[in-house]
PDB file of C-alpha atoms in Angstrom:
ATOM      1  CA  UNK A 395     -13.396  38.851 -16.060  1.00 45.00           C
ATOM      2  CA  UNK A 396     -10.157  39.217 -17.581  1.00 53.00           C
ATOM      3  CA  UNK A 397      -8.457  36.583 -19.396  1.00 57.00           C
ATOM      4  CA  UNK A 398      -5.081  37.442 -21.143  1.00 48.00           C
ATOM      5  CA  UNK A 399      -5.794  38.798 -24.562  1.00 47.00           C
ATOM      6  CA  UNK A 400      -2.784  41.193 -25.312  1.00 51.00           C
ATOM      7  CA  UNK A 401      -1.246  40.567 -28.833  1.00 51.00           C
ATOM      8  CA  UNK A 402       2.214  39.545 -28.177  1.00 56.00           C
ATOM      9  CA  UNK A 403       5.219  40.300 -30.345  1.00 83.00           C
ATOM     10  CA  UNK A 404       6.209  36.631 -29.934  1.00 94.00           C
ATOM     11  CA  UNK A 405       5.955  34.186 -32.961  1.00 96.00           C
ATOM     12  CA  UNK A 406       2.698  32.229 -33.104  1.00 97.00           C
ATOM     13  CA  UNK A 407       3.294  28.875 -31.728  1.00 97.00           C
ATOM     14  CA  UNK A 408       3.165  26.175 -34.894  1.00 97.00           C
ATOM     15  CA  UNK A 409       0.954  24.169 -32.884  1.00 97.00           C
ATOM     16  CA  UNK A 410      -1.655  26.781 -33.347  1.00 98.00           C
ATOM     17  CA  UNK A 411      -0.717  28.081 -36.897  1.00 97.00           C
ATOM     18  CA  UNK A 412      -4.050  26.510 -38.337  1.00 98.00           C
ATOM     19  CA  UNK A 413      -5.923  28.687 -36.298  1.00 98.00           C
ATOM     20  CA  UNK A 414      -4.113  31.906 -37.316  1.00 97.00           C
ATOM     21  CA  UNK A 415      -7.479  33.156 -39.199  1.00 98.00           C
ATOM     22  CA  UNK A 416      -9.078  33.863 -35.960  1.00 98.00           C
ATOM     23  CA  UNK A 417      -6.465  36.216 -34.425  1.00 98.00           C
ATOM     24  CA  UNK A 418      -7.195  39.714 -33.750  1.00 98.00           C
ATOM     25  CA  UNK A 419     -10.398  41.667 -32.975  1.00 98.00           C
ATOM     26  CA  UNK A 420     -13.784  40.916 -34.157  1.00 98.00           C
ATOM     27  CA  UNK A 421     -17.110  42.874 -33.737  1.00 98.00           C
ATOM     28  CA  UNK A 422     -20.676  42.144 -34.669  1.00 97.00           C
ATOM     29  CA  UNK A 423     -21.372  43.705 -37.817  1.00 92.00           C
ATOM     30  CA  UNK A 424     -25.084  43.761 -37.203  1.00 95.00           C
ATOM     31  CA  UNK A 425     -26.972  43.080 -34.009  1.00 97.00           C
ATOM     32  CA  UNK A 426     -26.975  39.339 -33.320  1.00 97.00           C
ATOM     33  CA  UNK A 427     -29.909  37.138 -32.845  1.00 97.00           C
ATOM     34  CA  UNK A 428     -30.758  35.386 -29.579  1.00 95.00           C
ATOM     35  CA  UNK A 429     -33.779  33.093 -28.762  1.00 94.00           C
ATOM     36  CA  UNK A 430     -34.807  30.173 -26.851  1.00 91.00           C
ATOM     37  CA  UNK A 431     -38.113  28.631 -26.026  1.00 90.00           C
ATOM     38  CA  UNK A 432     -37.822  29.768 -22.361  1.00 83.00           C
ATOM     39  CA  UNK A 433     -36.998  33.388 -22.900  1.00 88.00           C
ATOM     40  CA  UNK A 434     -38.101  36.414 -25.039  1.00 91.00           C
ATOM     41  CA  UNK A 435     -35.892  36.903 -28.328  1.00 94.00           C
ATOM     42  CA  UNK A 436     -33.395  39.473 -28.101  1.00 95.00           C
ATOM     43  CA  UNK A 437     -30.401  41.011 -30.122  1.00 97.00           C
ATOM     44  CA  UNK A 438     -27.280  41.524 -29.007  1.00 97.00           C
ATOM     45  CA  UNK A 439     -23.626  43.057 -30.135  1.00 98.00           C
ATOM     46  CA  UNK A 440     -20.395  41.089 -29.342  1.00 98.00           C
ATOM     47  CA  UNK A 441     -16.811  41.661 -29.404  1.00 98.00           C
ATOM     48  CA  UNK A 442     -14.354  38.803 -29.824  1.00 98.00           C
ATOM     49  CA  UNK A 443     -10.662  38.859 -29.048  1.00 98.00           C
ATOM     50  CA  UNK A 444      -8.349  36.006 -29.904  1.00 98.00           C
ATOM     51  CA  UNK A 445      -4.754  36.338 -29.197  1.00 98.00           C
ATOM     52  CA  UNK A 446      -1.559  34.477 -28.368  1.00 97.00           C
ATOM     53  CA  UNK A 447       1.499  34.629 -26.199  1.00 97.00           C
ATOM     54  CA  UNK A 448       3.757  32.194 -28.049  1.00 97.00           C
ATOM     55  CA  UNK A 449       2.217  29.159 -26.191  1.00 97.00           C
ATOM     56  CA  UNK A 450       0.561  26.146 -28.175  1.00 98.00           C
ATOM     57  CA  UNK A 451      -2.878  27.845 -27.483  1.00 98.00           C
ATOM     58  CA  UNK A 452      -5.007  30.563 -28.451  1.00 98.00           C
ATOM     59  CA  UNK A 453      -6.597  32.976 -25.742  1.00 98.00           C
ATOM     60  CA  UNK A 454      -9.910  34.320 -26.191  1.00 98.00           C
ATOM     61  CA  UNK A 455     -12.604  36.515 -24.797  1.00 98.00           C
ATOM     62  CA  UNK A 456     -16.153  37.027 -25.783  1.00 98.00           C
ATOM     63  CA  UNK A 457     -18.236  40.173 -24.617  1.00 98.00           C
ATOM     64  CA  UNK A 458     -21.872  40.516 -25.475  1.00 97.00           C
ATOM     65  CA  UNK A 459     -24.062  43.567 -24.953  1.00 97.00           C
ATOM     66  CA  UNK A 460     -27.749  43.936 -25.442  1.00 96.00           C
ATOM     67  CA  UNK A 461     -28.174  45.891 -28.699  1.00 96.00           C
ATOM     68  CA  UNK A 462     -30.532  48.696 -27.533  1.00 95.00           C
ATOM     69  CA  UNK A 463     -29.548  49.357 -23.790  1.00 95.00           C
ATOM     70  CA  UNK A 464     -25.751  48.424 -24.250  1.00 95.00           C
ATOM     71  CA  UNK A 465     -26.217  46.410 -20.828  1.00 96.00           C
ATOM     72  CA  UNK A 466     -23.435  43.732 -20.414  1.00 96.00           C
ATOM     73  CA  UNK A 467     -24.697  40.177 -21.100  1.00 94.00           C
ATOM     74  CA  UNK A 468     -22.940  37.163 -21.630  1.00 93.00           C
ATOM     75  CA  UNK A 469     -19.078  36.979 -21.268  1.00 97.00           C
ATOM     76  CA  UNK A 470     -16.801  33.964 -21.840  1.00 97.00           C
ATOM     77  CA  UNK A 471     -12.977  33.714 -21.709  1.00 98.00           C
ATOM     78  CA  UNK A 472     -10.531  30.504 -22.175  1.00 98.00           C
ATOM     79  CA  UNK A 473      -8.437  28.829 -24.354  1.00 98.00           C
ATOM     80  CA  UNK A 474      -8.410  26.979 -27.553  1.00 98.00           C
ATOM     81  CA  UNK A 475      -5.844  24.095 -28.203  1.00 98.00           C
ATOM     82  CA  UNK A 476      -5.210  21.647 -31.167  1.00 98.00           C
ATOM     83  CA  UNK A 477      -4.376  17.979 -30.488  1.00 97.00           C
ATOM     84  CA  UNK A 478      -0.979  17.539 -32.105  1.00 94.00           C
ATOM     85  CA  UNK A 479      -0.868  15.932 -35.460  1.00 94.00           C
ATOM     86  CA  UNK A 480      -4.985  15.968 -35.739  1.00 97.00           C
ATOM     87  CA  UNK A 481      -7.654  18.478 -36.705  1.00 97.00           C
ATOM     88  CA  UNK A 482      -9.218  17.928 -33.096  1.00 98.00           C
ATOM     89  CA  UNK A 483      -9.900  21.243 -31.535  1.00 98.00           C
ATOM     90  CA  UNK A 484     -10.866  21.860 -27.634  1.00 98.00           C
ATOM     91  CA  UNK A 485     -12.077  25.120 -26.243  1.00 98.00           C
ATOM     92  CA  UNK A 486     -11.842  25.485 -22.506  1.00 98.00           C
ATOM     93  CA  UNK A 487     -14.298  28.115 -21.348  1.00 98.00           C
ATOM     94  CA  UNK A 488     -15.389  30.008 -18.321  1.00 98.00           C
ATOM     95  CA  UNK A 489     -18.685  31.845 -18.547  1.00 96.00           C
ATOM     96  CA  UNK A 490     -19.618  34.700 -16.117  1.00 95.00           C
ATOM     97  CA  UNK A 491     -22.922  32.625 -15.455  1.00 92.00           C
ATOM     98  CA  UNK A 492     -20.850  30.292 -13.362  1.00 94.00           C
ATOM     99  CA  UNK A 493     -20.724  27.663 -16.333  1.00 96.00           C
ATOM    100  CA  UNK A 494     -17.497  26.020 -17.167  1.00 97.00           C
ATOM    101  CA  UNK A 495     -17.215  23.845 -20.205  1.00 97.00           C
ATOM    102  CA  UNK A 496     -15.029  21.886 -22.545  1.00 98.00           C
ATOM    103  CA  UNK A 497     -16.119  21.942 -26.023  1.00 98.00           C
ATOM    104  CA  UNK A 498     -14.472  19.452 -28.661  1.00 98.00           C
ATOM    105  CA  UNK A 499     -14.650  18.934 -32.254  1.00 98.00           C
ATOM    106  CA  UNK A 500     -12.687  19.371 -35.427  1.00 98.00           C
ATOM    107  CA  UNK A 501     -11.315  22.142 -37.479  1.00 98.00           C
ATOM    108  CA  UNK A 502     -11.883  21.625 -41.091  1.00 98.00           C
ATOM    109  CA  UNK A 503     -10.418  24.468 -43.467  1.00 97.00           C
ATOM    110  CA  UNK A 504     -11.482  27.630 -41.654  1.00 98.00           C
ATOM    111  CA  UNK A 505     -14.549  25.998 -39.928  1.00 98.00           C
ATOM    112  CA  UNK A 506     -14.863  24.977 -36.170  1.00 98.00           C
ATOM    113  CA  UNK A 507     -17.309  22.517 -35.244  1.00 98.00           C
ATOM    114  CA  UNK A 508     -17.782  22.235 -31.495  1.00 98.00           C
ATOM    115  CA  UNK A 509     -19.859  20.028 -28.974  1.00 98.00           C
ATOM    116  CA  UNK A 510     -19.793  20.448 -25.307  1.00 98.00           C
ATOM    117  CA  UNK A 511     -17.776  17.229 -23.636  1.00 98.00           C
ATOM    118  CA  UNK A 512     -17.803  18.383 -19.929  1.00 98.00           C
ATOM    119  CA  UNK A 513     -20.055  21.089 -18.061  1.00 97.00           C
ATOM    120  CA  UNK A 514     -19.495  22.257 -14.456  1.00 97.00           C
ATOM    121  CA  UNK A 515     -21.453  24.826 -12.887  1.00 96.00           C
ATOM    122  CA  UNK A 516     -21.383  26.856  -9.490  1.00 96.00           C
ATOM    123  CA  UNK A 517     -23.433  25.221  -6.537  1.00 95.00           C
ATOM    124  CA  UNK A 518     -25.928  28.131  -6.960  1.00 94.00           C
ATOM    125  CA  UNK A 519     -26.372  28.321 -10.550  1.00 90.00           C
ATOM    126  CA  UNK A 520     -29.542  29.138 -11.914  1.00 86.00           C
ATOM    127  CA  UNK A 521     -31.805  26.359 -13.115  1.00 87.00           C
ATOM    128  CA  UNK A 522     -32.994  24.968 -15.423  1.00 88.00           C
ATOM    129  CA  UNK A 523     -29.109  23.654 -16.027  1.00 91.00           C
ATOM    130  CA  UNK A 524     -27.607  23.766 -19.429  1.00 93.00           C
ATOM    131  CA  UNK A 525     -26.764  20.051 -20.415  1.00 95.00           C
ATOM    132  CA  UNK A 526     -25.101  20.452 -23.776  1.00 97.00           C
ATOM    133  CA  UNK A 527     -23.840  23.168 -25.998  1.00 98.00           C
ATOM    134  CA  UNK A 528     -22.833  23.016 -29.706  1.00 98.00           C
ATOM    135  CA  UNK A 529     -20.921  25.775 -31.641  1.00 98.00           C
ATOM    136  CA  UNK A 530     -20.237  26.488 -35.105  1.00 98.00           C
ATOM    137  CA  UNK A 531     -17.416  29.052 -35.959  1.00 98.00           C
ATOM    138  CA  UNK A 532     -16.582  29.884 -39.716  1.00 98.00           C
ATOM    139  CA  UNK A 533     -15.014  32.386 -41.632  1.00 98.00           C
ATOM    140  CA  UNK A 534     -17.153  33.109 -44.701  1.00 98.00           C
ATOM    141  CA  UNK A 535     -15.868  33.907 -48.057  1.00 97.00           C
ATOM    142  CA  UNK A 536     -16.963  37.407 -47.532  1.00 97.00           C
ATOM    143  CA  UNK A 537     -14.216  37.779 -44.885  1.00 97.00           C
ATOM    144  CA  UNK A 538     -16.959  37.870 -42.048  1.00 98.00           C
ATOM    145  CA  UNK A 539     -16.873  35.536 -39.342  1.00 98.00           C
ATOM    146  CA  UNK A 540     -19.903  33.699 -38.251  1.00 98.00           C
ATOM    147  CA  UNK A 541     -20.849  32.069 -35.193  1.00 98.00           C
ATOM    148  CA  UNK A 542     -23.909  29.712 -34.187  1.00 98.00           C
ATOM    149  CA  UNK A 543     -24.666  28.496 -30.722  1.00 98.00           C
ATOM    150  CA  UNK A 544     -27.124  25.692 -29.726  1.00 98.00           C
ATOM    151  CA  UNK A 545     -28.020  24.517 -26.183  1.00 96.00           C
ATOM    152  CA  UNK A 546     -29.945  22.197 -24.447  1.00 96.00           C
ATOM    153  CA  UNK A 547     -31.401  22.447 -20.966  1.00 94.00           C
ATOM    154  CA  UNK A 548     -32.857  19.886 -18.647  1.00 89.00           C
ATOM    155  CA  UNK A 549     -36.095  20.114 -20.135  1.00 88.00           C
ATOM    156  CA  UNK A 550     -35.317  21.468 -23.522  1.00 92.00           C
ATOM    157  CA  UNK A 551     -33.548  19.461 -26.512  1.00 95.00           C
ATOM    158  CA  UNK A 552     -30.603  21.060 -28.524  1.00 96.00           C
ATOM    159  CA  UNK A 553     -32.124  24.118 -29.834  1.00 95.00           C
ATOM    160  CA  UNK A 554     -30.298  26.948 -31.826  1.00 96.00           C
ATOM    161  CA  UNK A 555     -29.764  29.854 -29.321  1.00 96.00           C
ATOM    162  CA  UNK A 556     -27.516  32.534 -30.679  1.00 97.00           C
ATOM    163  CA  UNK A 557     -26.400  33.504 -34.241  1.00 98.00           C
ATOM    164  CA  UNK A 558     -24.456  36.440 -35.074  1.00 98.00           C
ATOM    165  CA  UNK A 559     -21.631  37.522 -37.676  1.00 98.00           C
ATOM    166  CA  UNK A 560     -18.553  39.755 -37.162  1.00 98.00           C
ATOM    167  CA  UNK A 561     -16.356  41.906 -39.267  1.00 98.00           C
ATOM    168  CA  UNK A 562     -12.688  42.314 -38.483  1.00 98.00           C
ATOM    169  CA  UNK A 563     -11.845  45.156 -36.141  1.00 97.00           C
ATOM    170  CA  UNK A 564      -7.996  44.875 -36.183  1.00 83.00           C
TER     171      UNK A 564
END
């Protein structure tokens, strides 16, 4: 899965200037924690790439690996948009699991709070199906980026699934 992530020499589009704090490469500074009632807890490492090519979007790619075995796990790529004249933000995401989603929410300062608005999946996706996702991404005062992801399945209410912090690698 390759989404356009190469940093461009073009200027950042003014429409996404409020998201400039995300740009660059981020690596988990310690393994993140993953859990959910239907799976065994796990630890993972992750690299985030946020870039632009001058369009009014931020491109992103997230790559997660098992902390001990380094086996590839979850991958996401997509785009971040801001509704002009507002602090409304949308993530358009494709996942390697066959899930495609649109998350919408707000940008307040250097914090993004998002909730799934639309989910679609391949016809042969693994059950039980994801029904809802929420995500909180924030730049902490210590300069680290923090992400918490919660999800709900058909048989499980919205529950925290992932939590990780990152340090800027570039």
